[in-house]
mmCIF file of C-alpha atoms and ligand atoms in Angstrom:
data_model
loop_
_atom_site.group_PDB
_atom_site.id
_atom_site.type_symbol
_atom_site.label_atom_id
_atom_site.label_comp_id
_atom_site.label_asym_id
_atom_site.label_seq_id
_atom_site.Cartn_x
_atom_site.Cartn_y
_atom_site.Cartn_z
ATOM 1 C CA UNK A 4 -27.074 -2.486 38.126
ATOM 2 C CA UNK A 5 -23.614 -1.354 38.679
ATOM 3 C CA UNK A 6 -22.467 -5.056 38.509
ATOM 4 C CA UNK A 7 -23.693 -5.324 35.190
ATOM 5 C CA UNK A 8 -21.621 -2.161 34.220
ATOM 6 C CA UNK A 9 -18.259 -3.526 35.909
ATOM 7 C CA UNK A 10 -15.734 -5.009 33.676
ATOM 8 C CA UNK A 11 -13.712 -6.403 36.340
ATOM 9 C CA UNK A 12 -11.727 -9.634 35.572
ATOM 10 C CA UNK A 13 -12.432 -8.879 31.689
ATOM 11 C CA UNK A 14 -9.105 -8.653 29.281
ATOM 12 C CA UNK A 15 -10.016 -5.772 26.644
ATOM 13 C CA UNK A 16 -8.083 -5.384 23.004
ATOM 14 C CA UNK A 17 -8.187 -1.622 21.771
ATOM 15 C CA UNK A 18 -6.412 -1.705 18.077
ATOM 16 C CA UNK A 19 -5.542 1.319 17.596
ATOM 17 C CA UNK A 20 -5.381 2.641 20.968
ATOM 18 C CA UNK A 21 -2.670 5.298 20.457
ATOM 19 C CA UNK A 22 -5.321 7.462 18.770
ATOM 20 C CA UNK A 23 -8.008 9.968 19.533
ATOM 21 C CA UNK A 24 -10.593 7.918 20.427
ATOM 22 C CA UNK A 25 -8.505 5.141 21.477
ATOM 23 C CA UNK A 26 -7.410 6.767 24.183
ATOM 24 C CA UNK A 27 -10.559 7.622 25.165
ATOM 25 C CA UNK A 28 -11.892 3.947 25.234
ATOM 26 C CA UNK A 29 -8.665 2.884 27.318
ATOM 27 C CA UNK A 30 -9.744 5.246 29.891
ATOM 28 C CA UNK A 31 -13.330 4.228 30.062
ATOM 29 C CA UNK A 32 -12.744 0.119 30.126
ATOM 30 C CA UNK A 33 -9.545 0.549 32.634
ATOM 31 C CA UNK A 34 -12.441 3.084 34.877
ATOM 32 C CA UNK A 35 -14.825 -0.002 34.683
ATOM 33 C CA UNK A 36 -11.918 -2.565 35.955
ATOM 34 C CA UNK A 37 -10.805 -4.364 32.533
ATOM 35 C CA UNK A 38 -7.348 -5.216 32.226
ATOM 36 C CA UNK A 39 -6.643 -3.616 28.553
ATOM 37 C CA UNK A 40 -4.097 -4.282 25.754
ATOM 38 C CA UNK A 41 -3.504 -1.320 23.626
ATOM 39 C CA UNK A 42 -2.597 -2.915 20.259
ATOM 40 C CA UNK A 43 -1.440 -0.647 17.599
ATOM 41 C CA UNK A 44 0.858 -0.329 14.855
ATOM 42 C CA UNK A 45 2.763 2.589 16.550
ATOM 43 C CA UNK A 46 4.150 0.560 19.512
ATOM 44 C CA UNK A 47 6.085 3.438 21.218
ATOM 45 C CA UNK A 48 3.042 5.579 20.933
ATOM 46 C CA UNK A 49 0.824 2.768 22.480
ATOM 47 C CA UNK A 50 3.932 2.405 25.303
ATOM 48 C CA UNK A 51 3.736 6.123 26.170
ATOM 49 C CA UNK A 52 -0.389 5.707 26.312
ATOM 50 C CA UNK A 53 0.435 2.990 28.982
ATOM 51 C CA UNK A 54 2.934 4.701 30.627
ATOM 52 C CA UNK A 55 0.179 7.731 30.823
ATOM 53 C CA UNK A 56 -2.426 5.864 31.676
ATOM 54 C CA UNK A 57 -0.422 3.790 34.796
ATOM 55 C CA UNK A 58 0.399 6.718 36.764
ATOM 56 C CA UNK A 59 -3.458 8.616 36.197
ATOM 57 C CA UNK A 60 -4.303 4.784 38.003
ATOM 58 C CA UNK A 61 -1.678 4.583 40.189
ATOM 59 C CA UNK A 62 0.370 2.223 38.581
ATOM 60 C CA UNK A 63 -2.125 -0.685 38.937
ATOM 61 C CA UNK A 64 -0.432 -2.799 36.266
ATOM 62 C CA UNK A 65 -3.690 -3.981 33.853
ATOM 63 C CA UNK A 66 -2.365 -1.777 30.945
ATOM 64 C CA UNK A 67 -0.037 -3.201 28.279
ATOM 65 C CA UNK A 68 0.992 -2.088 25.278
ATOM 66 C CA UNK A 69 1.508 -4.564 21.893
ATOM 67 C CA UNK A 70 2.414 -4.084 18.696
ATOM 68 C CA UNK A 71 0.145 -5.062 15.983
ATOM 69 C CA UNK A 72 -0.622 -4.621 12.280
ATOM 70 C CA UNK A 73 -4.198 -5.254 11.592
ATOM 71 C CA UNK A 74 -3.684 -5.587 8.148
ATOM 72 C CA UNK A 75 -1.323 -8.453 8.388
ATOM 73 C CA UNK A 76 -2.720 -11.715 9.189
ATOM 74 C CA UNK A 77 0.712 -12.843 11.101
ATOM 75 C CA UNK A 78 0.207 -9.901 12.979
ATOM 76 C CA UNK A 79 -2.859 -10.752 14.446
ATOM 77 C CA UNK A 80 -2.626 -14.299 15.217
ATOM 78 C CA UNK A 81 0.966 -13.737 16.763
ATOM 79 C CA UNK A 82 -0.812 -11.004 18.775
ATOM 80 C CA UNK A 83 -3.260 -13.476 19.943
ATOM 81 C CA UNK A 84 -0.951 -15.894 21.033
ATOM 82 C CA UNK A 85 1.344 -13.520 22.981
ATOM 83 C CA UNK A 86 -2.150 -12.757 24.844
ATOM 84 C CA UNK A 87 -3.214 -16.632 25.203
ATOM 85 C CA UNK A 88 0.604 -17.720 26.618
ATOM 86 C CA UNK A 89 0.353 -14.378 29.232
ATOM 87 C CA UNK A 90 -2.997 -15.875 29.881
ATOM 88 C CA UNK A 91 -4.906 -13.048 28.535
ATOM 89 C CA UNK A 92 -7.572 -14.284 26.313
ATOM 90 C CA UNK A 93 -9.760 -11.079 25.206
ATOM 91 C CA UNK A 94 -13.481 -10.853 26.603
ATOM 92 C CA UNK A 95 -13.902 -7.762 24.890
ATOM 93 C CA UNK A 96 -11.939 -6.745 21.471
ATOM 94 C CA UNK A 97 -12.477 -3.167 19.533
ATOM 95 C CA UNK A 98 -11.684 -2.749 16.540
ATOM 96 C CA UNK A 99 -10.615 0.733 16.062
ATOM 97 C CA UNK A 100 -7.445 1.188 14.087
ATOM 98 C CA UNK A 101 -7.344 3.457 11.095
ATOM 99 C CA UNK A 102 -5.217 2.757 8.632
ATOM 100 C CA UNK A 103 -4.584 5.200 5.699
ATOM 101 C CA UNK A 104 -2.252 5.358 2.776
ATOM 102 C CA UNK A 105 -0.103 8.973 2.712
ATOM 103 C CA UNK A 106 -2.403 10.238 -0.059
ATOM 104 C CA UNK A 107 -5.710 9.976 2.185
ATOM 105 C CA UNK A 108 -8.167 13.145 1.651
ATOM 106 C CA UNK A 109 -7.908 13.047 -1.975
ATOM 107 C CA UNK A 110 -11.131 14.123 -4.154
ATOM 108 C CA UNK A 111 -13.051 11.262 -5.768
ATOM 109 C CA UNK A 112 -11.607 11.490 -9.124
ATOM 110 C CA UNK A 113 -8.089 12.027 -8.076
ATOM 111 C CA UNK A 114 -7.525 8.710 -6.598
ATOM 112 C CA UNK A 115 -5.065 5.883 -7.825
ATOM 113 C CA UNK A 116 -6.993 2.637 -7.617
ATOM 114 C CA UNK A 117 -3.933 1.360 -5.817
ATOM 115 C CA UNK A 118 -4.714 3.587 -3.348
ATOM 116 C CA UNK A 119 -8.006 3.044 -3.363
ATOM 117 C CA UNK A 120 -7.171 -0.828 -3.337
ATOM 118 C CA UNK A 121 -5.023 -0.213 -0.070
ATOM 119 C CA UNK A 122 -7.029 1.785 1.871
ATOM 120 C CA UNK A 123 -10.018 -0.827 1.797
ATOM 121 C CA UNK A 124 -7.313 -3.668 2.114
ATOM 122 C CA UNK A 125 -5.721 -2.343 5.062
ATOM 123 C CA UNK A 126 -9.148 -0.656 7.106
ATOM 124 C CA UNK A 127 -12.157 -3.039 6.245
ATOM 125 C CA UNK A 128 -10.073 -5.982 5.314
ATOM 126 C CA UNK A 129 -8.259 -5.472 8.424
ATOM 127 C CA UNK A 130 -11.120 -5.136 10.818
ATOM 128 C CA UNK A 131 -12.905 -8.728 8.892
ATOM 129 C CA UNK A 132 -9.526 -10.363 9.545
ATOM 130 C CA UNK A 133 -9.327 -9.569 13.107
ATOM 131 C CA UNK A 134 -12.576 -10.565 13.691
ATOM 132 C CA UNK A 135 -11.766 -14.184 12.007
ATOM 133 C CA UNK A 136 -9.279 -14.519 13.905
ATOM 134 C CA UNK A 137 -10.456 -13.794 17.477
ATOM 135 C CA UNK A 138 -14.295 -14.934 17.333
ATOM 136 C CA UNK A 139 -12.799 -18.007 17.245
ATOM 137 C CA UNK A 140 -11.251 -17.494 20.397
ATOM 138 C CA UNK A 141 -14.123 -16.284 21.839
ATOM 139 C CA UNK A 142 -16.110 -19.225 20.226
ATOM 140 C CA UNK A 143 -13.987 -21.634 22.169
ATOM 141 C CA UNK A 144 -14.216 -19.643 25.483
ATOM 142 C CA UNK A 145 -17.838 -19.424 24.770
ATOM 143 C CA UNK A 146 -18.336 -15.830 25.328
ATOM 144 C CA UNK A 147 -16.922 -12.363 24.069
ATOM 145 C CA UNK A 148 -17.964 -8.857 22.972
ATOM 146 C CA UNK A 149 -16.749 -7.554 19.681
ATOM 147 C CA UNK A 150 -16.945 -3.791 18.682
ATOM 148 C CA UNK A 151 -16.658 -2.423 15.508
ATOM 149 C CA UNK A 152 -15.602 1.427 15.283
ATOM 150 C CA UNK A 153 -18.488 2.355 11.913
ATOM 151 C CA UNK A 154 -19.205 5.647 11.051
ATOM 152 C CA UNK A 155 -22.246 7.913 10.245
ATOM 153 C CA UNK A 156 -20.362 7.785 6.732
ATOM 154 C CA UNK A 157 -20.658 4.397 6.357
ATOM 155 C CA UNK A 158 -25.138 4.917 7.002
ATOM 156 C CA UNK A 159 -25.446 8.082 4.686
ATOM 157 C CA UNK A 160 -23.711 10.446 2.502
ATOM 158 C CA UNK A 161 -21.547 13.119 3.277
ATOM 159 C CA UNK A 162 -22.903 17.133 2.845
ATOM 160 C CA UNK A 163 -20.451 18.226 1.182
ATOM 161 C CA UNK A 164 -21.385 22.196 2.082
ATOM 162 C CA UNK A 165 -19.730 21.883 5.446
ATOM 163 C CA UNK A 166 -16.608 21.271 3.668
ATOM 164 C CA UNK A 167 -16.409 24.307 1.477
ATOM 165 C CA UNK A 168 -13.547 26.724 2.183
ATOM 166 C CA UNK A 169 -10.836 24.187 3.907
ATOM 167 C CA UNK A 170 -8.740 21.859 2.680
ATOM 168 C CA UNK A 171 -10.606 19.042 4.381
ATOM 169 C CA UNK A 172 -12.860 16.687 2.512
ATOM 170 C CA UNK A 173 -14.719 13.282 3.276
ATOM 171 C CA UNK A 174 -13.192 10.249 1.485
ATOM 172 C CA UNK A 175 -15.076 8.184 -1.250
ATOM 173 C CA UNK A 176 -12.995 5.127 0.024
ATOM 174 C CA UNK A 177 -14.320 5.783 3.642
ATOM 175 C CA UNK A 178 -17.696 5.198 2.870
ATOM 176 C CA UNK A 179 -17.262 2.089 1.097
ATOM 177 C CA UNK A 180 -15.227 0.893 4.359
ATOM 178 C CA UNK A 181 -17.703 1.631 6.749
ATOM 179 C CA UNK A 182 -20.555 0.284 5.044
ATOM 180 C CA UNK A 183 -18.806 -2.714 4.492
ATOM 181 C CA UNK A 184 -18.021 -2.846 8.575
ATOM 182 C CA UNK A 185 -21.533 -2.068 9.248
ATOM 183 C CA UNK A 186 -22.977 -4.831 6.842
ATOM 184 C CA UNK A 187 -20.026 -7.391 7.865
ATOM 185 C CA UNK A 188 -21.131 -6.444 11.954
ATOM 186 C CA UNK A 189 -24.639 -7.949 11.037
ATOM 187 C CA UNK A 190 -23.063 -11.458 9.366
ATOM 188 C CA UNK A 191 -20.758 -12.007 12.115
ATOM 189 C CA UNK A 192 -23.527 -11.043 14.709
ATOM 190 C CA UNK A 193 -25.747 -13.608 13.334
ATOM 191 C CA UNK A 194 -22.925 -16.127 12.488
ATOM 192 C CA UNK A 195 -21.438 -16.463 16.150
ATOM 193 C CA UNK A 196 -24.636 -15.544 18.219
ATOM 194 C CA UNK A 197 -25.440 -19.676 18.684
ATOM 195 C CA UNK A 198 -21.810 -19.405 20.699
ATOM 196 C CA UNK A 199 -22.396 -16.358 23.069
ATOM 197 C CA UNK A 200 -20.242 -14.092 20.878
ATOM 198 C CA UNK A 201 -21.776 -10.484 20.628
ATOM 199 C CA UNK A 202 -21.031 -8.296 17.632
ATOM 200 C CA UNK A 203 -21.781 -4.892 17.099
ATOM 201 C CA UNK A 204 -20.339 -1.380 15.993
ATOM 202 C CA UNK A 205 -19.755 2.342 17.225
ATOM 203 C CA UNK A 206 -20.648 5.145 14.368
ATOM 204 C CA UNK A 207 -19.450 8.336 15.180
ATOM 205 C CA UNK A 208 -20.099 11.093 14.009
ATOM 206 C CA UNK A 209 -17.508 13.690 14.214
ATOM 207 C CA UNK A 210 -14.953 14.169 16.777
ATOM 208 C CA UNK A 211 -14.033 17.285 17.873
ATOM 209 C CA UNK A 212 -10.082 17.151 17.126
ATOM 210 C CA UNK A 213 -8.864 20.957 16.836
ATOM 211 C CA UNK A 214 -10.209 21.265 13.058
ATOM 212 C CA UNK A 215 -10.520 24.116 10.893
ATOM 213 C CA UNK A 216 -12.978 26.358 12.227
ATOM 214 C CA UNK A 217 -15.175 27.224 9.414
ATOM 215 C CA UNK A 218 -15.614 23.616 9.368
ATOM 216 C CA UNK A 219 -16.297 23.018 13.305
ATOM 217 C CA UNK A 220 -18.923 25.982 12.521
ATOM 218 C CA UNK A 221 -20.611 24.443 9.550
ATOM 219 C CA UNK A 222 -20.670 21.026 11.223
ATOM 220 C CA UNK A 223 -22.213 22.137 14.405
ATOM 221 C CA UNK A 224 -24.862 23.650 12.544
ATOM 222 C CA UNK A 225 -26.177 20.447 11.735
ATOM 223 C CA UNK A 226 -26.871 18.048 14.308
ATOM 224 C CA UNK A 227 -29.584 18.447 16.585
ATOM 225 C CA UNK A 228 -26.921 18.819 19.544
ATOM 226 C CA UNK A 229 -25.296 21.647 17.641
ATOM 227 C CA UNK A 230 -21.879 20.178 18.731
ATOM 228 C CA UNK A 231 -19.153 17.767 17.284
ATOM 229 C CA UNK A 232 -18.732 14.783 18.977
ATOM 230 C CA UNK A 233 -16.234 14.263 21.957
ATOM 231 C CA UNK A 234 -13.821 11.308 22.645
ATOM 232 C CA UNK A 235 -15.263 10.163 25.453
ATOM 233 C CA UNK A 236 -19.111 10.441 24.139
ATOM 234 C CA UNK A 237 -17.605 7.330 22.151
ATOM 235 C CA UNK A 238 -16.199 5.614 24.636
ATOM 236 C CA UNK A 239 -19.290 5.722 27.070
ATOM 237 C CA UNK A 240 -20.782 3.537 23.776
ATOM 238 C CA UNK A 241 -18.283 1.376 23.291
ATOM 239 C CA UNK A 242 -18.125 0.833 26.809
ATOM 240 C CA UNK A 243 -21.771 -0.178 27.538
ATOM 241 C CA UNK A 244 -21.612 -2.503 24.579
ATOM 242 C CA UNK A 245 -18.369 -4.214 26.315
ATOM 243 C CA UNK A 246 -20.177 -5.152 29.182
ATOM 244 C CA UNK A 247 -23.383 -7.267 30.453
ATOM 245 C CA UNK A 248 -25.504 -4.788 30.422
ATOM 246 C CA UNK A 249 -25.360 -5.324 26.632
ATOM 247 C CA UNK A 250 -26.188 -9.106 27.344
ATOM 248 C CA UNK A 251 -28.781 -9.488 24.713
ATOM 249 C CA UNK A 252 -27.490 -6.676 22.375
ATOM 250 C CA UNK A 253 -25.654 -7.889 19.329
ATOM 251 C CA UNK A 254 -25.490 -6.912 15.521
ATOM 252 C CA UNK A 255 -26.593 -3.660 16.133
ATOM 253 C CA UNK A 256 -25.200 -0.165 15.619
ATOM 254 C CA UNK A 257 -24.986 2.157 18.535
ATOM 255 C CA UNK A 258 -24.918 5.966 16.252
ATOM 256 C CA UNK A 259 -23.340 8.351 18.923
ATOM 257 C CA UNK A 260 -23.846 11.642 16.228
ATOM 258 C CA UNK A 261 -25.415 14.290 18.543
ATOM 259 C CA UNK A 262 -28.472 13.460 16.130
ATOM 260 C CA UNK A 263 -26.641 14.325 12.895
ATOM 261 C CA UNK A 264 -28.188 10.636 10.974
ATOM 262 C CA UNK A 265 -32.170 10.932 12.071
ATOM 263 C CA UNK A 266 -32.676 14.684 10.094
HETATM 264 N N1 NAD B 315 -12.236 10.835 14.798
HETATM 265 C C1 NAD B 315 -13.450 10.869 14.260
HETATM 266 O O1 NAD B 315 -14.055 11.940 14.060
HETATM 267 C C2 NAD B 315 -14.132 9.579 13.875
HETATM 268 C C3 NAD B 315 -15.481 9.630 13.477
HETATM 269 C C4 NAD B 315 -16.114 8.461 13.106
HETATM 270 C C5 NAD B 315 -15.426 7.271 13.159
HETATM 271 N N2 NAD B 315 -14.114 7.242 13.539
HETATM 272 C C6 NAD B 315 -13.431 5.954 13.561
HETATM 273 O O2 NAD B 315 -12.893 5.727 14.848
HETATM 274 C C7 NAD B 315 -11.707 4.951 14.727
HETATM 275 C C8 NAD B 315 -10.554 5.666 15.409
HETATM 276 O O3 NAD B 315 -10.371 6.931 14.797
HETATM 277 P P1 NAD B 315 -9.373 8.029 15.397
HETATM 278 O O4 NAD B 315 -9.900 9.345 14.949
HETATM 279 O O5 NAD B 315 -9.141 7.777 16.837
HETATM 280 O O6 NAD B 315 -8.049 7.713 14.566
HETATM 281 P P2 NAD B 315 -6.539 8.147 14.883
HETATM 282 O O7 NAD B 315 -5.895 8.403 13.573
HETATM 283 O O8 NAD B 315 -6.478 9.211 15.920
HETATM 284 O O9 NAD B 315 -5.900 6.832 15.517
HETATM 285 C C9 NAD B 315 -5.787 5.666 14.751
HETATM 286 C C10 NAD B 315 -4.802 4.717 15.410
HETATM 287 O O10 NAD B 315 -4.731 3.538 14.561
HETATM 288 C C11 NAD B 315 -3.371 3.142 14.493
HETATM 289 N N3 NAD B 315 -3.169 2.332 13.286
HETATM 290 C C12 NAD B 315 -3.059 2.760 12.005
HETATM 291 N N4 NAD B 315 -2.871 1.717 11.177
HETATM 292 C C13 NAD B 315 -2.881 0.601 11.954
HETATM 293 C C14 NAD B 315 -2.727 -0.782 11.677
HETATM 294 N N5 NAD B 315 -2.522 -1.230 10.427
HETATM 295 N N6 NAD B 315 -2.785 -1.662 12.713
HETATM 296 C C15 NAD B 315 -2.965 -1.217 13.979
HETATM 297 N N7 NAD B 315 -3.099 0.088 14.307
HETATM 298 C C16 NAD B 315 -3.054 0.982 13.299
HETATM 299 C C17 NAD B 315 -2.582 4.443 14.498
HETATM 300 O O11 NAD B 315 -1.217 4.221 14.878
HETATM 301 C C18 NAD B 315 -3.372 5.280 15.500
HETATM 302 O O12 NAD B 315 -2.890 5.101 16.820
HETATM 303 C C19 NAD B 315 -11.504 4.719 13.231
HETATM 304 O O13 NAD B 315 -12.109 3.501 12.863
HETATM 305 C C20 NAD B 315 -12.255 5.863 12.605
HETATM 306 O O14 NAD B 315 -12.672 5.582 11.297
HETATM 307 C C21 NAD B 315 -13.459 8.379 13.904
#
């Protein structure tokens, strides 16, 4: 059983890697033996990850950092073929980045449809591309795991209660991105399964990030596990779904909400 766990000799892709849970899922694939990329629009920040990350594993040299834009189609593919002529053709690739225009957080009614046009551009636009991009890849290696980071937002509407009193709010455009990833997880599941390409998503529900505490309160009041969620509570999911052990698991969605979707 713990073979099927390993992720030795597998090349991992974490877009967005610089983040919260990013980081987290670096830690958890390098811990299982997967050489890993972090790819993310804030190159220095993704450096200084790798930098951090080297000395916690002794400088054994299987993280890199790369800069790229998901939402930019010349982005990705020149990402891919920086991996493919360093030899590293991605078993595993998360998609994970989360891109937001400056004017994120804004109430329904409030928001420009530029905005609105941008933010679904750039986040579920982004994640589709990536995916067109290296399923093919995969499809020509004939294997691969692809994860998409969903959301309990993008399975059922917010409760707006536990936002009352902070400045904090969920956002209408979120919803419509995350459903879309959820729905576009199933296609591409059942599109590339005849090739040994696995597809499937991560939906969080909150993370624990040093919020405002009224909210932390309200939220933990909710889900059965009275608790927000933790960075690496993610990770152990996207992990699992990296490896073998997820052989026969693909278009499904692995909810890691402390319960907060089944009330
Ligand atoms: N944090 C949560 O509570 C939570 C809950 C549910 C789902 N999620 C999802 O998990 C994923 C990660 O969230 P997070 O909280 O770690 O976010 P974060 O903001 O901490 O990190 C996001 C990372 O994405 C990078 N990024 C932004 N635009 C990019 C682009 N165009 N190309 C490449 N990289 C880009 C940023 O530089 C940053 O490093 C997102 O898909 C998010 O929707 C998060």
């Amino acid at each position: 059983m713990q073979n099927i766990f390993s992720l030795q000799q597998k090349v991992a892709v974490v877009t967005g890697g610089a983040g919260l849970l990013g980081r987290a899922i670096i830690k958890a694939l390098v811990s299982l033996g997967a050489d890993v990329i972090i790819a993310d629009l804030d190159l220095a920040a993704a450096q200084i990850i790798a930098d951090a990350m080297l000395r916690e594993f002794d400088n054994d040299p299987k993280i890199s950092a790369l800069k790229l834009d998901i939402a930019s189609e010349d982005s990705i593919l020149a990402s891919i073929d920086t991996l493919a002529n360093t030899g590293h053709f991605p078993d595993i690739w998360v998609n994970n980045a989360y891109p937001r225009t400056d004017d994120w957080g804004l109430v329904f009614e409030k928001i420009p449809a530029a905005s609105w046009r941008c933010n679904v551009d750039k986040h579920m636009n982004g994640y589709c591309l990536c995916c067109q991009k290296i399923a093919e890849v995969m499809k020509n290696e004939g294997h691969g795991s692809i994860i998409n980071m969903g959301s309990i937002y993008g399975m059922v509407g917010p409760d707006f209660s536990i936002y009352e009193g902070t400045e904090m709010t969920m956002p209408a455009a979120y919803a419509a991105i995350k459903g879309g990833i959820l729905s576009f997880t199933r296609y591409l599941a059942a599109y590339y399964g005849p090739y040994g390409v696995r597809v499937n998503a991560v939906s969080p529900g909150g993370v624990f990030n040093g919020q405002d505490v009224s909210f932390v309160t309200e939220y933990s009041k909710k889900p059965p596990m009275r608790r927000m969620g933790k960075p690496e509570d993610v990770a152990a999911a996207v992990a699992f779904l990296a490896s073998d052990s997820a052989g026969y698991i693909t278009g499904h969605n692995l909810v890691v909400d402390g319960g907060w979707t089944i009330i």
